[in-house]
mmCIF file of C-alpha atoms and ligand atoms in Angstrom:
data_model
loop_
_atom_site.group_PDB
_atom_site.id
_atom_site.type_symbol
_atom_site.label_atom_id
_atom_site.label_comp_id
_atom_site.label_asym_id
_atom_site.label_seq_id
_atom_site.Cartn_x
_atom_site.Cartn_y
_atom_site.Cartn_z
ATOM 1 C CA MET A 793 7.399 39.918 -10.795
ATOM 2 C CA ASP A 794 4.116 41.600 -11.816
ATOM 3 C CA ALA A 795 1.278 42.197 -9.371
ATOM 4 C CA GLU A 796 -0.741 39.243 -10.614
ATOM 5 C CA ALA A 797 2.118 36.779 -10.162
ATOM 6 C CA GLU A 798 2.858 38.277 -6.758
ATOM 7 C CA ALA A 799 -0.769 37.773 -5.654
ATOM 8 C CA ALA A 800 -0.772 34.185 -6.928
ATOM 9 C CA LYS A 801 2.409 33.454 -4.993
ATOM 10 C CA GLU A 802 0.930 34.948 -1.847
ATOM 11 C CA LYS A 803 -2.235 32.863 -2.313
ATOM 12 C CA GLU A 804 -0.199 29.700 -2.718
ATOM 13 C CA LYS A 805 1.792 30.496 0.428
ATOM 14 C CA GLU A 806 -1.382 31.071 2.429
ATOM 15 C CA MET A 807 -2.948 27.830 1.163
ATOM 16 C CA ARG A 808 0.196 25.818 1.882
ATOM 17 C CA GLU A 809 0.282 27.175 5.430
ATOM 18 C CA TRP A 810 -3.368 26.303 5.871
ATOM 19 C CA CYS A 811 -2.669 22.735 4.705
ATOM 20 C CA VAL A 812 0.083 22.471 7.328
ATOM 21 C CA ALA A 813 -2.230 23.801 10.071
ATOM 22 C CA LEU A 814 -4.966 21.324 9.092
ATOM 23 C CA PRO A 815 -4.985 18.301 11.437
ATOM 24 C CA LYS A 816 -4.303 15.261 9.309
ATOM 25 C CA VAL A 817 -4.504 11.487 9.438
ATOM 26 C CA GLU A 818 -1.758 9.518 7.677
ATOM 27 C CA LEU A 819 -2.678 5.931 6.848
ATOM 28 C CA HIS A 820 -0.084 4.904 4.265
ATOM 29 C CA ALA A 821 3.530 5.692 5.182
ATOM 30 C CA HIS A 822 6.354 3.158 4.790
ATOM 31 C CA LEU A 823 8.976 3.654 7.477
ATOM 32 C CA ASN A 824 12.039 3.287 5.269
ATOM 33 C CA GLY A 825 10.480 5.379 2.510
ATOM 34 C CA SER A 826 9.877 8.244 4.927
ATOM 35 C CA VAL A 827 13.467 8.753 6.111
ATOM 36 C CA ARG A 828 14.890 12.280 5.833
ATOM 37 C CA ASP A 829 17.423 12.774 3.021
ATOM 38 C CA SER A 830 19.788 14.393 5.534
ATOM 39 C CA THR A 831 19.749 11.225 7.662
ATOM 40 C CA LEU A 832 20.303 8.975 4.645
ATOM 41 C CA LEU A 833 23.265 11.109 3.568
ATOM 42 C CA GLU A 834 24.716 11.026 7.072
ATOM 43 C CA LEU A 835 24.375 7.227 7.197
ATOM 44 C CA ALA A 836 25.882 6.909 3.722
ATOM 45 C CA LYS A 837 28.841 9.043 4.815
ATOM 46 C CA GLN A 838 29.439 6.746 7.791
ATOM 47 C CA LEU A 839 29.445 3.636 5.588
ATOM 48 C CA SER A 840 31.654 5.370 3.076
ATOM 49 C CA ASP A 841 34.159 6.268 5.821
ATOM 50 C CA LYS A 842 34.316 2.562 6.623
ATOM 51 C CA GLY A 843 35.016 1.888 2.942
ATOM 52 C CA LEU A 844 31.765 -0.066 2.503
ATOM 53 C CA ILE A 845 30.198 2.181 -0.159
ATOM 54 C CA VAL A 846 31.253 5.041 -2.412
ATOM 55 C CA PHE A 847 29.563 8.125 -0.960
ATOM 56 C CA GLU A 848 29.389 10.167 -4.185
ATOM 57 C CA ASP A 849 27.626 7.317 -6.052
ATOM 58 C CA VAL A 850 25.075 6.868 -3.280
ATOM 59 C CA LYS A 851 24.522 10.615 -2.868
ATOM 60 C CA GLY A 852 23.626 10.890 -6.556
ATOM 61 C CA VAL A 853 21.021 8.152 -6.188
ATOM 62 C CA ILE A 854 19.496 9.568 -2.990
ATOM 63 C CA MET A 855 19.208 13.124 -4.307
ATOM 64 C CA LYS A 856 17.851 12.198 -7.736
ATOM 65 C CA ASN A 857 14.364 13.444 -8.517
ATOM 66 C CA GLY A 858 11.811 11.384 -10.419
ATOM 67 C CA ARG A 859 12.093 7.633 -10.236
ATOM 68 C CA SER A 860 10.447 4.765 -12.047
ATOM 69 C CA LEU A 861 8.708 2.097 -9.989
ATOM 70 C CA GLN A 862 11.559 -0.348 -10.545
ATOM 71 C CA GLU A 863 14.161 2.298 -9.622
ATOM 72 C CA CYS A 864 12.286 2.800 -6.357
ATOM 73 C CA PHE A 865 12.685 -0.837 -5.434
ATOM 74 C CA ARG A 866 16.397 -0.793 -6.268
ATOM 75 C CA LEU A 867 16.657 2.277 -4.065
ATOM 76 C CA PHE A 868 14.927 0.504 -1.187
ATOM 77 C CA GLU A 869 17.686 -2.092 -1.291
ATOM 78 C CA LEU A 870 20.181 0.717 -0.778
ATOM 79 C CA TYR A 871 18.048 2.275 1.985
ATOM 80 C CA HIS A 872 17.947 -1.049 3.761
ATOM 81 C CA ILE A 873 21.760 -1.329 3.648
ATOM 82 C CA LEU A 874 21.946 2.117 5.243
ATOM 83 C CA THR A 875 19.246 1.673 7.875
ATOM 84 C CA THR A 876 19.183 -1.968 8.918
ATOM 85 C CA ASP A 877 20.780 -2.093 12.339
ATOM 86 C CA HIS A 878 18.884 -1.761 15.574
ATOM 87 C CA ASP A 879 20.059 1.708 16.567
ATOM 88 C CA THR A 880 19.420 3.163 13.140
ATOM 89 C CA VAL A 881 15.962 1.602 12.945
ATOM 90 C CA ALA A 882 15.118 3.229 16.298
ATOM 91 C CA ARG A 883 16.535 6.551 15.106
ATOM 92 C CA ILE A 884 14.637 6.694 11.815
ATOM 93 C CA THR A 885 11.397 5.720 13.553
ATOM 94 C CA LYS A 886 11.819 8.595 16.007
ATOM 95 C CA GLU A 887 12.582 11.070 13.233
ATOM 96 C CA VAL A 888 9.710 9.961 11.027
ATOM 97 C CA VAL A 889 7.213 10.475 13.864
ATOM 98 C CA GLU A 890 8.681 13.892 14.640
ATOM 99 C CA ASP A 891 8.460 14.942 11.003
ATOM 100 C CA PHE A 892 4.810 13.948 10.669
ATOM 101 C CA ALA A 893 3.918 15.566 13.998
ATOM 102 C CA ALA A 894 5.650 18.787 12.940
ATOM 103 C CA GLU A 895 3.124 19.179 10.119
ATOM 104 C CA ASN A 896 0.121 18.473 12.347
ATOM 105 C CA VAL A 897 -0.472 14.834 11.605
ATOM 106 C CA VAL A 898 -2.538 13.823 14.646
ATOM 107 C CA TYR A 899 -2.826 10.114 13.840
ATOM 108 C CA LEU A 900 -0.125 8.149 12.040
ATOM 109 C CA GLU A 901 -0.063 4.534 10.942
ATOM 110 C CA ILE A 902 3.533 3.626 10.085
ATOM 111 C CA ARG A 903 3.973 0.434 8.149
ATOM 112 C CA THR A 904 7.245 -1.440 8.033
ATOM 113 C CA THR A 905 8.571 -4.839 6.978
ATOM 114 C CA PRO A 906 10.046 -6.765 9.925
ATOM 115 C CA LYS A 907 13.443 -7.992 8.763
ATOM 116 C CA ASN A 908 15.704 -10.904 9.632
ATOM 117 C CA ASN A 909 19.348 -9.956 9.159
ATOM 118 C CA GLU A 910 21.740 -12.543 10.529
ATOM 119 C CA ALA A 911 24.839 -10.412 9.944
ATOM 120 C CA LYS A 912 23.390 -7.735 12.224
ATOM 121 C CA GLY A 913 22.000 -10.220 14.763
ATOM 122 C CA MET A 914 18.557 -9.037 13.790
ATOM 123 C CA THR A 915 15.335 -11.020 13.876
ATOM 124 C CA LYS A 916 11.888 -9.799 12.866
ATOM 125 C CA ARG A 917 11.103 -9.507 16.545
ATOM 126 C CA SER A 918 14.258 -7.537 17.417
ATOM 127 C CA TYR A 919 13.656 -5.265 14.395
ATOM 128 C CA MET A 920 10.199 -4.469 15.749
ATOM 129 C CA ASN A 921 11.572 -3.969 19.257
ATOM 130 C CA ALA A 922 13.901 -1.337 17.760
ATOM 131 C CA VAL A 923 10.946 0.371 16.013
ATOM 132 C CA ILE A 924 8.987 0.426 19.278
ATOM 133 C CA LYS A 925 12.041 1.678 21.153
ATOM 134 C CA GLY A 926 12.305 4.488 18.601
ATOM 135 C CA LEU A 927 8.690 5.483 19.259
ATOM 136 C CA LYS A 928 9.359 5.618 22.972
ATOM 137 C CA THR A 929 12.356 7.913 22.537
ATOM 138 C CA VAL A 930 10.452 10.655 20.709
ATOM 139 C CA GLU A 931 10.764 13.785 22.781
ATOM 140 C CA ALA A 932 9.604 16.605 20.558
ATOM 141 C CA VAL A 933 5.986 15.435 20.737
ATOM 142 C CA GLU A 934 3.913 13.191 22.939
ATOM 143 C CA VAL A 935 3.377 9.831 21.286
ATOM 144 C CA MET A 936 0.131 8.078 22.135
ATOM 145 C CA LEU A 937 1.094 4.503 21.348
ATOM 146 C CA PHE A 938 -0.941 2.286 23.594
ATOM 147 C CA ASP A 939 -4.618 2.173 24.262
ATOM 148 C CA SER A 940 -3.669 2.573 27.927
ATOM 149 C CA ASN A 941 -2.653 6.147 26.988
ATOM 150 C CA LEU A 942 -6.316 6.788 26.466
ATOM 151 C CA ARG A 943 -7.333 6.482 30.053
ATOM 152 C CA THR A 944 -5.071 9.332 31.079
ATOM 153 C CA ASP A 945 -5.181 11.328 27.893
ATOM 154 C CA LYS A 946 -7.312 14.365 28.078
ATOM 155 C CA THR A 947 -4.650 16.499 26.424
ATOM 156 C CA LEU A 948 -5.088 15.689 22.760
ATOM 157 C CA THR A 949 -8.727 16.641 22.819
ATOM 158 C CA SER A 950 -8.352 19.580 25.142
ATOM 159 C CA THR A 951 -5.360 21.246 23.499
ATOM 160 C CA PRO A 952 -6.496 24.165 21.331
ATOM 161 C CA MET A 953 -5.573 23.843 17.653
ATOM 162 C CA SER A 954 -3.464 26.966 17.836
ATOM 163 C CA GLU A 955 -1.268 25.211 20.382
ATOM 164 C CA LEU A 956 -1.274 21.920 18.493
ATOM 165 C CA GLY A 957 0.058 23.846 15.512
ATOM 166 C CA GLY A 958 2.419 26.074 17.433
ATOM 167 C CA ASP A 959 4.618 24.945 20.308
ATOM 168 C CA THR A 960 5.937 21.527 19.277
ATOM 169 C CA ARG A 961 6.364 20.434 22.904
ATOM 170 C CA LYS A 962 2.607 20.483 23.300
ATOM 171 C CA LYS A 963 1.901 18.385 20.242
ATOM 172 C CA LYS A 964 0.349 14.958 20.583
ATOM 173 C CA ILE A 965 0.231 12.271 17.980
ATOM 174 C CA TYR A 966 -1.388 8.862 17.972
ATOM 175 C CA VAL A 967 0.958 6.340 16.378
ATOM 176 C CA ARG A 968 0.055 2.806 15.385
ATOM 177 C CA LEU A 969 2.111 0.222 13.505
ATOM 178 C CA LEU A 970 1.256 -2.036 10.583
ATOM 179 C CA LEU A 971 3.526 -4.944 9.754
ATOM 180 C CA SER A 972 4.239 -5.294 6.050
ATOM 181 C CA ILE A 973 4.574 -8.582 4.246
ATOM 182 C CA ASP A 974 7.126 -8.086 1.459
ATOM 183 C CA ARG A 975 6.103 -9.691 -1.832
ATOM 184 C CA ARG A 976 9.530 -11.371 -1.974
ATOM 185 C CA GLU A 977 8.718 -13.404 1.133
ATOM 186 C CA THR A 978 7.703 -17.063 1.339
ATOM 187 C CA THR A 979 4.398 -18.242 2.765
ATOM 188 C CA LEU A 980 6.122 -19.216 6.005
ATOM 189 C CA ALA A 981 7.867 -15.851 6.346
ATOM 190 C CA ALA A 982 4.563 -14.073 5.722
ATOM 191 C CA LEU A 983 2.901 -16.236 8.394
ATOM 192 C CA ASP A 984 5.699 -15.308 10.809
ATOM 193 C CA THR A 985 4.913 -11.635 10.256
ATOM 194 C CA VAL A 986 1.217 -12.167 10.974
ATOM 195 C CA ASN A 987 2.025 -14.102 14.149
ATOM 196 C CA LEU A 988 4.415 -11.338 15.202
ATOM 197 C CA ALA A 989 1.665 -8.768 14.675
ATOM 198 C CA MET A 990 -0.529 -10.798 17.001
ATOM 199 C CA GLU A 991 2.244 -11.019 19.596
ATOM 200 C CA LEU A 992 2.788 -7.257 19.479
ATOM 201 C CA LYS A 993 -0.828 -6.204 19.537
ATOM 202 C CA ASP A 994 -0.386 -4.641 22.962
ATOM 203 C CA GLN A 995 2.639 -2.693 21.731
ATOM 204 C CA GLY A 996 0.917 -0.536 19.151
ATOM 205 C CA VAL A 997 0.787 -3.031 16.257
ATOM 206 C CA ILE A 998 -2.705 -3.049 14.813
ATOM 207 C CA GLY A 999 -2.618 -4.287 11.253
ATOM 208 C CA ILE A 1000 -1.040 -6.077 8.322
ATOM 209 C CA ASP A 1001 -0.013 -4.665 4.957
ATOM 210 C CA LEU A 1002 0.963 -6.438 1.758
ATOM 211 C CA SER A 1003 3.535 -4.434 -0.208
ATOM 212 C CA GLY A 1004 6.789 -4.689 -2.124
ATOM 213 C CA ASN A 1005 7.742 -4.757 -5.780
ATOM 214 C CA PRO A 1006 4.442 -5.442 -7.592
ATOM 215 C CA VAL A 1007 6.088 -7.349 -10.428
ATOM 216 C CA VAL A 1008 7.535 -9.855 -7.959
ATOM 217 C CA GLY A 1009 5.722 -12.777 -6.340
ATOM 218 C CA GLU A 1010 2.357 -14.502 -6.529
ATOM 219 C CA TRP A 1011 -0.869 -13.740 -4.657
ATOM 220 C CA GLU A 1012 -1.206 -17.435 -3.726
ATOM 221 C CA THR A 1013 2.046 -17.194 -1.732
ATOM 222 C CA TYR A 1014 0.676 -14.578 0.691
ATOM 223 C CA LEU A 1015 -2.926 -15.712 0.763
ATOM 224 C CA PRO A 1016 -2.518 -18.199 3.663
ATOM 225 C CA ALA A 1017 -0.941 -15.473 5.820
ATOM 226 C CA LEU A 1018 -3.624 -12.942 4.879
ATOM 227 C CA GLU A 1019 -6.355 -15.514 5.597
ATOM 228 C CA HIS A 1020 -4.679 -16.217 8.940
ATOM 229 C CA ALA A 1021 -4.673 -12.488 9.784
ATOM 230 C CA LYS A 1022 -8.346 -12.336 8.853
ATOM 231 C CA GLU A 1023 -9.133 -15.280 11.143
ATOM 232 C CA LEU A 1024 -7.256 -13.558 13.968
ATOM 233 C CA GLY A 1025 -9.301 -10.403 13.384
ATOM 234 C CA ILE A 1026 -6.264 -8.288 12.396
ATOM 235 C CA PRO A 1027 -7.189 -5.472 9.982
ATOM 236 C CA ILE A 1028 -5.505 -5.717 6.573
ATOM 237 C CA THR A 1029 -4.546 -3.229 3.884
ATOM 238 C CA ILE A 1030 -3.253 -4.365 0.500
ATOM 239 C CA HIS A 1031 -1.297 -2.593 -2.258
ATOM 240 C CA CYS A 1032 -3.557 -3.089 -5.233
ATOM 241 C CA GLY A 1033 -3.094 -2.407 -8.930
ATOM 242 C CA GLU A 1034 0.259 -0.659 -8.936
ATOM 243 C CA VAL A 1035 0.709 -2.621 -12.146
ATOM 244 C CA ALA A 1036 -1.990 -4.086 -14.374
ATOM 245 C CA ASN A 1037 -2.048 -7.606 -12.945
ATOM 246 C CA ARG A 1038 -5.669 -8.504 -13.774
ATOM 247 C CA LYS A 1039 -5.747 -11.811 -11.937
ATOM 248 C CA GLU A 1040 -4.329 -10.351 -8.761
ATOM 249 C CA ILE A 1041 -6.523 -7.226 -8.775
ATOM 250 C CA GLN A 1042 -9.591 -9.501 -8.984
ATOM 251 C CA ALA A 1043 -8.272 -11.686 -6.167
ATOM 252 C CA VAL A 1044 -7.534 -8.682 -3.952
ATOM 253 C CA LEU A 1045 -11.003 -7.217 -4.507
ATOM 254 C CA ASP A 1046 -12.552 -10.634 -3.771
ATOM 255 C CA PHE A 1047 -10.494 -10.876 -0.582
ATOM 256 C CA CYS A 1048 -12.129 -7.665 0.656
ATOM 257 C CA PRO A 1049 -9.448 -6.201 2.945
ATOM 258 C CA GLN A 1050 -10.338 -3.319 5.278
ATOM 259 C CA ARG A 1051 -8.424 -0.858 3.075
ATOM 260 C CA LEU A 1052 -6.630 -0.738 -0.273
ATOM 261 C CA GLY A 1053 -3.566 1.217 -1.342
ATOM 262 C CA HIS A 1054 -3.063 2.923 -4.730
ATOM 263 C CA VAL A 1055 -5.655 1.189 -7.022
ATOM 264 C CA CYS A 1056 -3.998 2.646 -10.120
ATOM 265 C CA CYS A 1057 -4.395 0.207 -12.985
ATOM 266 C CA LEU A 1058 -8.013 -0.973 -12.694
ATOM 267 C CA ASN A 1059 -10.170 -1.706 -15.747
ATOM 268 C CA ASP A 1060 -13.838 -0.701 -16.017
ATOM 269 C CA ASP A 1061 -15.193 -3.857 -14.369
ATOM 270 C CA GLU A 1062 -12.693 -3.601 -11.534
ATOM 271 C CA TRP A 1063 -13.629 0.057 -10.979
ATOM 272 C CA LYS A 1064 -17.275 -0.948 -10.699
ATOM 273 C CA LYS A 1065 -16.425 -3.704 -8.275
ATOM 274 C CA LEU A 1066 -14.225 -1.401 -6.169
ATOM 275 C CA LYS A 1067 -16.892 1.289 -6.028
ATOM 276 C CA SER A 1068 -19.617 -1.106 -5.000
ATOM 277 C CA SER A 1069 -17.336 -2.564 -2.300
ATOM 278 C CA MET A 1070 -16.892 0.852 -0.632
ATOM 279 C CA ILE A 1071 -13.447 -0.269 0.585
ATOM 280 C CA PRO A 1072 -11.554 2.895 1.604
ATOM 281 C CA VAL A 1073 -8.627 3.735 -0.672
ATOM 282 C CA GLU A 1074 -5.309 5.205 0.456
ATOM 283 C CA ILE A 1075 -4.506 7.732 -2.278
ATOM 284 C CA CYS A 1076 -0.837 8.519 -2.934
ATOM 285 C CA LEU A 1077 -0.820 11.237 -5.618
ATOM 286 C CA THR A 1078 2.862 12.160 -5.861
ATOM 287 C CA SER A 1079 3.998 8.553 -5.583
ATOM 288 C CA ASN A 1080 1.639 7.381 -8.328
ATOM 289 C CA VAL A 1081 2.618 10.149 -10.734
ATOM 290 C CA MET A 1082 6.334 9.662 -10.081
ATOM 291 C CA THR A 1083 6.231 5.910 -10.561
ATOM 292 C CA GLY A 1084 3.882 6.054 -13.561
ATOM 293 C CA GLY A 1085 0.835 4.488 -11.886
ATOM 294 C CA ALA A 1086 -1.086 7.639 -12.865
ATOM 295 C CA PRO A 1087 -0.350 9.543 -16.094
ATOM 296 C CA SER A 1088 -0.386 12.984 -14.389
ATOM 297 C CA LEU A 1089 -1.799 14.742 -11.360
ATOM 298 C CA GLU A 1090 -4.686 16.076 -13.434
ATOM 299 C CA LEU A 1091 -5.577 12.597 -14.680
ATOM 300 C CA HIS A 1092 -5.112 10.872 -11.329
ATOM 301 C CA HIS A 1093 -7.993 8.564 -10.363
ATOM 302 C CA PHE A 1094 -8.480 10.549 -7.131
ATOM 303 C CA ALA A 1095 -10.933 12.783 -9.007
ATOM 304 C CA ASP A 1096 -13.066 9.882 -10.169
ATOM 305 C CA LEU A 1097 -13.220 8.261 -6.729
ATOM 306 C CA TYR A 1098 -13.836 11.582 -4.988
ATOM 307 C CA ASN A 1099 -16.648 12.535 -7.355
ATOM 308 C CA ALA A 1100 -18.191 9.087 -6.893
ATOM 309 C CA LYS A 1101 -18.108 9.725 -3.115
ATOM 310 C CA HIS A 1102 -15.943 6.663 -2.658
ATOM 311 C CA PRO A 1103 -14.127 6.686 0.727
ATOM 312 C CA VAL A 1104 -10.589 7.964 0.171
ATOM 313 C CA SER A 1105 -7.763 9.204 2.345
ATOM 314 C CA LEU A 1106 -4.766 11.231 1.155
ATOM 315 C CA CYS A 1107 -1.401 9.675 2.050
ATOM 316 C CA THR A 1108 2.300 10.155 1.305
ATOM 317 C CA ASP A 1109 3.473 6.545 0.706
ATOM 318 C CA ASP A 1110 7.188 7.415 0.906
ATOM 319 C CA SER A 1111 7.595 11.063 1.867
ATOM 320 C CA GLY A 1112 11.402 10.838 1.827
ATOM 321 C CA LEU A 1113 11.722 8.951 -1.415
ATOM 322 C CA PHE A 1114 9.268 11.230 -3.232
ATOM 323 C CA SER A 1115 10.177 14.486 -1.446
ATOM 324 C CA THR A 1116 6.630 15.173 -0.353
ATOM 325 C CA SER A 1117 4.659 15.664 2.867
ATOM 326 C CA LEU A 1118 1.039 15.064 3.790
ATOM 327 C CA SER A 1119 0.401 18.830 3.792
ATOM 328 C CA ASN A 1120 1.798 18.961 0.273
ATOM 329 C CA GLU A 1121 -0.559 16.159 -0.836
ATOM 330 C CA TYR A 1122 -3.512 18.215 0.461
ATOM 331 C CA TYR A 1123 -2.170 21.283 -1.305
ATOM 332 C CA LEU A 1124 -1.889 19.306 -4.550
ATOM 333 C CA VAL A 1125 -5.519 18.271 -4.301
ATOM 334 C CA ALA A 1126 -6.518 21.911 -3.819
ATOM 335 C CA SER A 1127 -4.370 23.234 -6.667
ATOM 336 C CA THR A 1128 -5.061 20.411 -9.113
ATOM 337 C CA PHE A 1129 -8.728 19.625 -8.539
ATOM 338 C CA GLY A 1130 -9.948 22.972 -7.182
ATOM 339 C CA LEU A 1131 -11.101 21.735 -3.773
ATOM 340 C CA GLY A 1132 -11.686 24.556 -1.307
ATOM 341 C CA LYS A 1133 -10.823 24.658 2.387
ATOM 342 C CA ALA A 1134 -14.152 23.254 3.552
ATOM 343 C CA GLU A 1135 -13.775 20.279 1.196
ATOM 344 C CA LEU A 1136 -10.162 19.663 2.226
ATOM 345 C CA PHE A 1137 -11.184 19.804 5.868
ATOM 346 C CA GLN A 1138 -13.909 17.247 5.226
ATOM 347 C CA LEU A 1139 -11.456 15.016 3.383
ATOM 348 C CA ALA A 1140 -9.029 15.094 6.320
ATOM 349 C CA GLN A 1141 -11.830 14.529 8.820
ATOM 350 C CA ASP A 1142 -13.333 11.605 6.887
ATOM 351 C CA ALA A 1143 -10.030 9.716 7.164
ATOM 352 C CA VAL A 1144 -10.683 9.311 10.906
ATOM 353 C CA GLU A 1145 -13.343 6.745 10.054
ATOM 354 C CA PHE A 1146 -10.822 4.554 8.193
ATOM 355 C CA VAL A 1147 -8.145 4.266 10.898
ATOM 356 C CA PHE A 1148 -7.420 0.773 12.208
ATOM 357 C CA ALA A 1149 -7.321 1.982 15.826
ATOM 358 C CA GLY A 1150 -10.367 1.377 18.002
ATOM 359 C CA ASP A 1151 -13.424 3.455 18.795
ATOM 360 C CA GLU A 1152 -11.843 5.351 21.688
ATOM 361 C CA VAL A 1153 -9.115 6.716 19.435
ATOM 362 C CA LYS A 1154 -11.656 7.581 16.765
ATOM 363 C CA LYS A 1155 -13.711 9.421 19.338
ATOM 364 C CA SER A 1156 -10.698 11.488 20.400
ATOM 365 C CA LEU A 1157 -9.816 12.255 16.801
ATOM 366 C CA ARG A 1158 -13.368 13.363 16.012
ATOM 367 C CA GLU A 1159 -13.018 15.797 18.903
ATOM 368 C CA VAL A 1160 -9.745 17.132 17.497
ATOM 369 C CA PHE A 1161 -11.461 17.889 14.209
ATOM 370 C CA LYS A 1162 -14.488 19.384 15.902
ATOM 371 C CA ARG A 1163 -12.269 21.827 17.761
ATOM 372 C CA ALA A 1164 -10.192 22.619 14.677
ATOM 373 C CA GLU A 1165 -13.290 23.296 12.594
ATOM 374 C CA LYS A 1166 -13.973 26.603 14.276
ATOM 375 C CA GLU A 1167 -10.488 27.873 13.498
ATOM 376 C CA LEU A 1168 -9.927 26.470 10.048
ATOM 377 C CA LYS A 1169 -13.168 26.137 8.122
HETATM 378 C C1 6MZ B 1104 4.941 -1.175 -2.924
HETATM 379 C C2 6MZ B 1104 6.324 -0.215 -1.376
HETATM 380 C C3 6MZ B 1104 6.162 1.055 -1.990
HETATM 381 O O1 6MZ B 1104 8.986 -1.716 5.048
HETATM 382 O O2 6MZ B 1104 11.426 -1.313 4.829
HETATM 383 N N1 6MZ B 1104 7.139 -0.049 -0.336
HETATM 384 N N2 6MZ B 1104 5.710 -1.308 -1.842
HETATM 385 N N3 6MZ B 1104 4.749 -0.006 -3.575
HETATM 386 C C4 6MZ B 1104 5.358 1.123 -3.156
HETATM 387 N N4 6MZ B 1104 5.165 2.266 -3.884
HETATM 388 C C5 6MZ B 1104 6.216 3.103 -4.334
HETATM 389 N N5 6MZ B 1104 6.865 1.942 -1.284
HETATM 390 C C6 6MZ B 1104 7.451 1.255 -0.258
HETATM 391 O O3 6MZ B 1104 9.802 0.349 3.901
HETATM 392 C C7 6MZ B 1104 10.237 0.159 2.581
HETATM 393 C C8 6MZ B 1104 9.483 -0.971 1.923
HETATM 394 O O4 6MZ B 1104 8.104 -0.608 1.754
HETATM 395 C C9 6MZ B 1104 7.586 -1.155 0.548
HETATM 396 C C10 6MZ B 1104 8.728 -1.932 -0.111
HETATM 397 O O5 6MZ B 1104 8.639 -3.295 0.266
HETATM 398 C C11 6MZ B 1104 9.961 -1.281 0.509
HETATM 399 O O6 6MZ B 1104 11.086 -2.128 0.523
HETATM 400 P P1 6MZ B 1104 10.081 -0.703 5.082
HETATM 401 O O7 6MZ B 1104 10.070 0.152 6.304
#
């Protein structure tokens, strides 16, 4: 390797490490899309030993790189076969939190679709109990799940960044849950999910998401549940424009949720409307490029929104499925769009203002960034 290539490699390594050290806020992470490959393979092996699947076939699918949007949704069906029992749901939740905390995510909103599964004796409620149980079993880091944590928590704000980034036992992470309505669901099932969110609001559940295969279902089916959530004062985020469904994109923008995910396939009028709305956008670079929502990293709409000073927050979407991490998404923004450390820091810090958690959490997070600024900017 010549000296120039060597220097470039060193620079990349230094920048990647900096992106890991940066405190980060993750607002768009689907639980089942964020499962480690190693865990999926282990689960697949167990099912294969029971003769329920053919391990080699499943391994090929899990380890494949590059997937179309429709392949992703077929893969989720496989993931759900592997993960949908109470113990496994608790396990993957624990691991996902540990993985985000390990790369200095200080606030994490995990979204997941509560599932009924009669064969496993699972109801939406028992599924969520398993998720919450998983959060409570995290040992590697301290999980701040309830607002009651706040009264006693002086640690997150008083721990120096060097320690937040170093000894994992000292790490703290705020975790909140969003309940996803799957586009395959009926109006009644979607209403059940909203009511469950309300029931679990003291257990870390703070919002509603609409997601699922964007070519399936009709906006009118979910609207009553979303309206209900709005009436109850539950914050809402909606997957918008993963495909060019003009009617639905208009309806979503008119609905005015607290946040939007993706916003890939908007036309000029919709862009104007989005920008004047100032609704924060959860940007998922790798996901959008892999599934074809954006033609390339260079041509991703992040640049347009960022230059227009539209509120945006970098997110992973499905870190397991797309083999990415939040630190990697920050690195991609630096390497693709030329943002420097000060700009990346600002981007990470700005995301604090878009969290669904209340003012006390925001206040703590602002402190975390204030402390980190001295070391990282
Ligand atoms: C839309 C997505 C998604 O809920 O089982 N999901 N929905 N667009 C995407 N972009 C690629 N990625 C994930 O996590 C998996 C579920 O999240 C939604 C899908 O409904 C998927 O089944 P949970 O934890």
